[in-house]
GROMACS .gro file of C-alpha atoms in nm:
model
  270
    1UNK     CA    1   3.908   4.271   0.085
    2UNK     CA    2   3.841   4.252   0.456
    3UNK     CA    3   3.487   4.326   0.569
    4UNK     CA    4   3.436   4.468   0.915
    5UNK     CA    5   3.116   4.380   1.093
    6UNK     CA    6   2.917   4.676   1.217
    7UNK     CA    7   2.822   4.695   1.584
    8UNK     CA    8   2.514   4.475   1.639
    9UNK     CA    9   2.573   4.261   1.328
   10UNK     CA   10   2.674   3.967   1.545
   11UNK     CA   11   2.328   3.918   1.694
   12UNK     CA   12   2.165   3.968   1.354
   13UNK     CA   13   2.397   3.710   1.201
   14UNK     CA   14   2.307   3.458   1.469
   15UNK     CA   15   1.936   3.518   1.408
   16UNK     CA   16   1.986   3.481   1.033
   17UNK     CA   17   2.178   3.157   1.078
   18UNK     CA   18   1.905   3.017   1.300
   19UNK     CA   19   1.639   3.116   1.048
   20UNK     CA   20   1.826   2.946   0.765
   21UNK     CA   21   1.875   2.634   0.974
   22UNK     CA   22   1.508   2.608   1.063
   23UNK     CA   23   1.380   2.676   0.713
   24UNK     CA   24   1.644   2.482   0.524
   25UNK     CA   25   1.719   2.788   0.313
   26UNK     CA   26   2.066   2.890   0.213
   27UNK     CA   27   2.213   2.543   0.273
   28UNK     CA   28   2.155   2.400  -0.073
   29UNK     CA   29   1.923   2.135   0.075
   30UNK     CA   30   1.549   2.120   0.126
   31UNK     CA   31   1.420   2.037   0.473
   32UNK     CA   32   1.388   1.664   0.537
   33UNK     CA   33   1.041   1.544   0.433
   34UNK     CA   34   0.804   1.448   0.711
   35UNK     CA   35   0.810   1.071   0.754
   36UNK     CA   36   0.474   0.897   0.708
   37UNK     CA   37   0.299   0.772   1.020
   38UNK     CA   38   0.306   0.393   1.044
   39UNK     CA   39   0.016   0.177   1.166
   40UNK     CA   40   0.032   0.068   1.530
   41UNK     CA   41   0.138  -0.286   1.607
   42UNK     CA   42  -0.105  -0.543   1.746
   43UNK     CA   43  -0.407  -0.317   1.704
   44UNK     CA   44  -0.777  -0.386   1.656
   45UNK     CA   45  -0.823  -0.410   1.279
   46UNK     CA   46  -1.108  -0.417   1.028
   47UNK     CA   47  -1.090  -0.476   0.653
   48UNK     CA   48  -1.370  -0.285   0.478
   49UNK     CA   49  -1.277  -0.279   0.109
   50UNK     CA   50  -1.619  -0.421   0.020
   51UNK     CA   51  -1.793  -0.115   0.162
   52UNK     CA   52  -1.741   0.125   0.450
   53UNK     CA   53  -1.936   0.098   0.776
   54UNK     CA   54  -1.890   0.219   1.136
   55UNK     CA   55  -1.585   0.037   1.278
   56UNK     CA   56  -1.659  -0.203   1.565
   57UNK     CA   57  -1.550  -0.113   1.917
   58UNK     CA   58  -1.180  -0.161   1.980
   59UNK     CA   59  -1.076  -0.109   1.616
   60UNK     CA   60  -0.782   0.127   1.567
   61UNK     CA   61  -0.685   0.045   1.206
   62UNK     CA   62  -0.922   0.024   0.908
   63UNK     CA   63  -0.867  -0.042   0.537
   64UNK     CA   64  -1.120   0.106   0.295
   65UNK     CA   65  -1.150   0.139  -0.082
   66UNK     CA   66  -1.022   0.462  -0.238
   67UNK     CA   67  -1.380   0.552  -0.333
   68UNK     CA   68  -1.472   0.574   0.036
   69UNK     CA   69  -1.365   0.822   0.302
   70UNK     CA   70  -1.129   0.741   0.590
   71UNK     CA   71  -1.266   0.647   0.932
   72UNK     CA   72  -1.271   0.943   1.168
   73UNK     CA   73  -1.004   0.928   1.435
   74UNK     CA   74  -0.861   0.592   1.322
   75UNK     CA   75  -0.553   0.495   1.124
   76UNK     CA   76  -0.702   0.432   0.781
   77UNK     CA   77  -0.541   0.257   0.485
   78UNK     CA   78  -0.657   0.336   0.131
   79UNK     CA   79  -0.700   0.034  -0.098
   80UNK     CA   80  -0.579   0.089  -0.455
   81UNK     CA   81  -0.573  -0.181  -0.724
   82UNK     CA   82  -0.236  -0.081  -0.864
   83UNK     CA   83  -0.108  -0.375  -1.068
   84UNK     CA   84  -0.432  -0.491  -1.232
   85UNK     CA   85  -0.736  -0.319  -1.380
   86UNK     CA   86  -1.075  -0.344  -1.212
   87UNK     CA   87  -1.313  -0.522  -1.454
   88UNK     CA   88  -1.542  -0.218  -1.474
   89UNK     CA   89  -1.243   0.009  -1.546
   90UNK     CA   90  -1.081  -0.199  -1.818
   91UNK     CA   91  -1.201   0.032  -2.095
   92UNK     CA   92  -1.051   0.331  -1.914
   93UNK     CA   93  -0.698   0.202  -1.962
   94UNK     CA   94  -0.506   0.261  -2.287
   95UNK     CA   95  -0.499  -0.067  -2.476
   96UNK     CA   96  -0.119  -0.079  -2.488
   97UNK     CA   97  -0.096  -0.068  -2.107
   98UNK     CA   98  -0.280  -0.397  -2.068
   99UNK     CA   99  -0.043  -0.693  -2.063
  100UNK     CA  100  -0.073  -0.911  -2.372
  101UNK     CA  101   0.061  -1.255  -2.451
  102UNK     CA  102   0.257  -1.337  -2.764
  103UNK     CA  103  -0.067  -1.385  -2.956
  104UNK     CA  104  -0.185  -1.037  -2.859
  105UNK     CA  105  -0.447  -1.156  -2.609
  106UNK     CA  106  -0.488  -0.964  -2.283
  107UNK     CA  107  -0.357  -1.158  -1.984
  108UNK     CA  108  -0.629  -1.180  -1.720
  109UNK     CA  109  -0.633  -1.280  -1.354
  110UNK     CA  110  -0.906  -1.540  -1.395
  111UNK     CA  111  -1.001  -1.543  -1.025
  112UNK     CA  112  -1.117  -1.181  -1.036
  113UNK     CA  113  -1.153  -1.118  -1.412
  114UNK     CA  114  -0.890  -0.843  -1.387
  115UNK     CA  115  -0.654  -0.766  -1.677
  116UNK     CA  116  -0.290  -0.736  -1.570
  117UNK     CA  117  -0.119  -0.403  -1.633
  118UNK     CA  118   0.197  -0.412  -1.843
  119UNK     CA  119   0.474  -0.294  -1.609
  120UNK     CA  120   0.742  -0.462  -1.821
  121UNK     CA  121   0.925  -0.150  -1.942
  122UNK     CA  122   1.032   0.175  -1.771
  123UNK     CA  123   0.819   0.381  -2.008
  124UNK     CA  124   0.503   0.182  -1.941
  125UNK     CA  125   0.571   0.171  -1.568
  126UNK     CA  126   0.593   0.550  -1.567
  127UNK     CA  127   0.263   0.590  -1.752
  128UNK     CA  128   0.080   0.345  -1.527
  129UNK     CA  129   0.231   0.499  -1.214
  130UNK     CA  130   0.114   0.842  -1.327
  131UNK     CA  131  -0.245   0.718  -1.320
  132UNK     CA  132  -0.213   0.521  -0.995
  133UNK     CA  133  -0.037   0.813  -0.828
  134UNK     CA  134  -0.337   1.033  -0.905
  135UNK     CA  135  -0.544   0.786  -0.705
  136UNK     CA  136  -0.287   0.810  -0.428
  137UNK     CA  137  -0.326   1.188  -0.437
  138UNK     CA  138  -0.698   1.138  -0.389
  139UNK     CA  139  -0.633   0.920  -0.085
  140UNK     CA  140  -0.401   1.185   0.060
  141UNK     CA  141  -0.649   1.465  -0.008
  142UNK     CA  142  -0.922   1.272   0.176
  143UNK     CA  143  -0.700   1.232   0.482
  144UNK     CA  144  -0.590   0.871   0.461
  145UNK     CA  145  -0.277   0.764   0.649
  146UNK     CA  146  -0.148   0.498   0.407
  147UNK     CA  147  -0.215   0.315   0.082
  148UNK     CA  148  -0.239  -0.055   0.003
  149UNK     CA  149  -0.138  -0.112  -0.362
  150UNK     CA  150  -0.298  -0.446  -0.444
  151UNK     CA  151  -0.171  -0.727  -0.666
  152UNK     CA  152   0.202  -0.675  -0.613
  153UNK     CA  153   0.223  -1.048  -0.694
  154UNK     CA  154   0.054  -1.018  -1.034
  155UNK     CA  155   0.381  -1.109  -1.204
  156UNK     CA  156   0.321  -1.465  -1.078
  157UNK     CA  157   0.007  -1.472  -1.295
  158UNK     CA  158   0.170  -1.311  -1.599
  159UNK     CA  159   0.270  -1.636  -1.778
  160UNK     CA  160   0.635  -1.539  -1.725
  161UNK     CA  161   0.590  -1.210  -1.914
  162UNK     CA  162   0.667  -1.002  -1.604
  163UNK     CA  163   0.938  -1.048  -1.342
  164UNK     CA  164   0.989  -0.973  -0.973
  165UNK     CA  165   1.227  -0.696  -1.080
  166UNK     CA  166   0.946  -0.536  -1.282
  167UNK     CA  167   0.719  -0.548  -0.977
  168UNK     CA  168   0.969  -0.392  -0.738
  169UNK     CA  169   1.067  -0.122  -0.990
  170UNK     CA  170   0.703  -0.026  -1.034
  171UNK     CA  171   0.643  -0.035  -0.659
  172UNK     CA  172   0.931   0.210  -0.608
  173UNK     CA  173   0.751   0.460  -0.831
  174UNK     CA  174   0.441   0.426  -0.615
  175UNK     CA  175   0.614   0.443  -0.277
  176UNK     CA  176   0.822   0.749  -0.366
  177UNK     CA  177   0.511   0.938  -0.465
  178UNK     CA  178   0.312   0.820  -0.163
  179UNK     CA  179   0.590   0.914   0.077
  180UNK     CA  180   0.606   1.260  -0.078
  181UNK     CA  181   0.237   1.290   0.014
  182UNK     CA  182   0.322   1.167   0.367
  183UNK     CA  183   0.144   0.834   0.318
  184UNK     CA  184   0.286   0.503   0.438
  185UNK     CA  185   0.271   0.209   0.194
  186UNK     CA  186   0.173  -0.148   0.278
  187UNK     CA  187   0.309  -0.450   0.094
  188UNK     CA  188   0.010  -0.659  -0.012
  189UNK     CA  189   0.085  -1.032   0.015
  190UNK     CA  190   0.388  -1.147  -0.191
  191UNK     CA  191   0.601  -1.295   0.092
  192UNK     CA  192   0.869  -1.392  -0.161
  193UNK     CA  193   0.950  -1.020  -0.203
  194UNK     CA  194   0.943  -0.929   0.167
  195UNK     CA  195   1.324  -0.919   0.162
  196UNK     CA  196   1.302  -0.636  -0.094
  197UNK     CA  197   1.092  -0.416   0.134
  198UNK     CA  198   1.358  -0.149   0.188
  199UNK     CA  199   1.459  -0.115  -0.175
  200UNK     CA  200   1.090  -0.105  -0.272
  201UNK     CA  201   1.019   0.156  -0.004
  202UNK     CA  202   0.752  -0.044   0.179
  203UNK     CA  203   0.655   0.032   0.539
  204UNK     CA  204   0.424  -0.244   0.664
  205UNK     CA  205   0.244  -0.553   0.536
  206UNK     CA  206  -0.116  -0.639   0.450
  207UNK     CA  207  -0.131  -1.017   0.439
  208UNK     CA  208  -0.422  -1.233   0.333
  209UNK     CA  209  -0.432  -1.570   0.510
  210UNK     CA  210  -0.078  -1.567   0.644
  211UNK     CA  211  -0.204  -1.785   0.928
  212UNK     CA  212  -0.366  -2.032   0.693
  213UNK     CA  213  -0.049  -2.064   0.484
  214UNK     CA  214   0.212  -2.029   0.762
  215UNK     CA  215   0.352  -1.705   0.620
  216UNK     CA  216   0.298  -1.465   0.912
  217UNK     CA  217   0.654  -1.512   1.036
  218UNK     CA  218   0.797  -1.394   0.704
  219UNK     CA  219   0.600  -1.069   0.722
  220UNK     CA  220   0.659  -1.022   1.096
  221UNK     CA  221   1.036  -1.045   1.052
  222UNK     CA  222   1.048  -0.816   0.749
  223UNK     CA  223   0.815  -0.550   0.889
  224UNK     CA  224   0.891  -0.563   1.262
  225UNK     CA  225   0.542  -0.695   1.347
  226UNK     CA  226   0.362  -0.416   1.158
  227UNK     CA  227   0.136  -0.667   0.986
  228UNK     CA  228  -0.237  -0.645   0.909
  229UNK     CA  229  -0.364  -0.999   0.851
  230UNK     CA  230  -0.699  -1.094   0.700
  231UNK     CA  231  -0.809  -1.457   0.737
  232UNK     CA  232  -1.100  -1.595   0.537
  233UNK     CA  233  -1.154  -1.924   0.723
  234UNK     CA  234  -1.205  -2.018   1.086
  235UNK     CA  235  -0.907  -2.253   1.061
  236UNK     CA  236  -0.682  -1.973   0.940
  237UNK     CA  237  -0.805  -1.740   1.214
  238UNK     CA  238  -0.735  -2.001   1.482
  239UNK     CA  239  -0.384  -2.062   1.350
  240UNK     CA  240  -0.305  -1.692   1.317
  241UNK     CA  241  -0.434  -1.600   1.663
  242UNK     CA  242  -0.269  -1.892   1.840
  243UNK     CA  243   0.073  -1.819   1.691
  244UNK     CA  244   0.065  -1.443   1.635
  245UNK     CA  245  -0.231  -1.303   1.825
  246UNK     CA  246  -0.013  -1.117   2.073
  247UNK     CA  247   0.195  -0.946   1.803
  248UNK     CA  248   0.003  -0.883   1.481
  249UNK     CA  249  -0.329  -0.718   1.385
  250UNK     CA  250  -0.563  -0.999   1.281
  251UNK     CA  251  -0.924  -1.015   1.162
  252UNK     CA  252  -1.145  -1.284   1.006
  253UNK     CA  253  -1.361  -1.157   0.720
  254UNK     CA  254  -1.582  -1.315   0.458
  255UNK     CA  255  -1.423  -1.352   0.116
  256UNK     CA  256  -1.638  -1.074  -0.031
  257UNK     CA  257  -1.556  -0.844   0.266
  258UNK     CA  258  -1.925  -0.756   0.283
  259UNK     CA  259  -2.066  -0.477   0.500
  260UNK     CA  260  -2.288  -0.578   0.792
  261UNK     CA  261  -2.641  -0.667   0.690
  262UNK     CA  262  -2.538  -0.823   0.360
  263UNK     CA  263  -2.560  -1.199   0.306
  264UNK     CA  264  -2.240  -1.375   0.404
  265UNK     CA  265  -2.105  -1.100   0.629
  266UNK     CA  266  -1.846  -1.236   0.871
  267UNK     CA  267  -1.617  -1.052   1.108
  268UNK     CA  268  -1.440  -1.216   1.398
  269UNK     CA  269  -1.115  -1.163   1.585
  270UNK     CA  270  -1.089  -1.478   1.794
   0.00000   0.00000   0.00000
């Protein structure tokens, strides 16, 4: 049957088509999600996961713990311990989600007394991601710009119970959720997996002591110079600044990342 358009239907059809195009309706596809905002390159940077405080002059990028609020007017990254359990939160995790060795003992990162989370199966990864993603939601609700899921490299401390493939598969669950909340995601350390950044969905790097250990180039190449580097020694700071000071965001902090006024506080940029 042939349908004849009434006089004036042409203009209405054009308006309808434009409306559908702008809203994404009627095409069978949702509008493209808004891409997360990435941190600026070569910006003043401060690492405040040990406690928030007013950022020093010249700082444009700050990392803070998820318990704190973002810095007003600055690009702020939300620290989340995603692959290991904080010592004080160990009892909050279901026992079967803590990685155990063949004797049934919990595998612990001895440096920080943090139990590793068992990301060794799809089912467990999904359950752990569900909890971590709720923390990510909290970061988004507070107004953070990005998250930093820590301990991506925990598989290297797992006594061969976890693999790089487990780590990247779990990271994909985190990045997909974060991107849906319009948050960028930083790869924490783990230069050996920098080549997997696209498949893992990672947007920039947060590197500890890449100057000290001559790893800054690996991150710079993989993330197009979007690298936040924290050095914990004067030697590392000197090396990082001399080689990468014109390209990366670099700060020297004390190992405990203490707020000003606490014993041991150190913050330098050159």
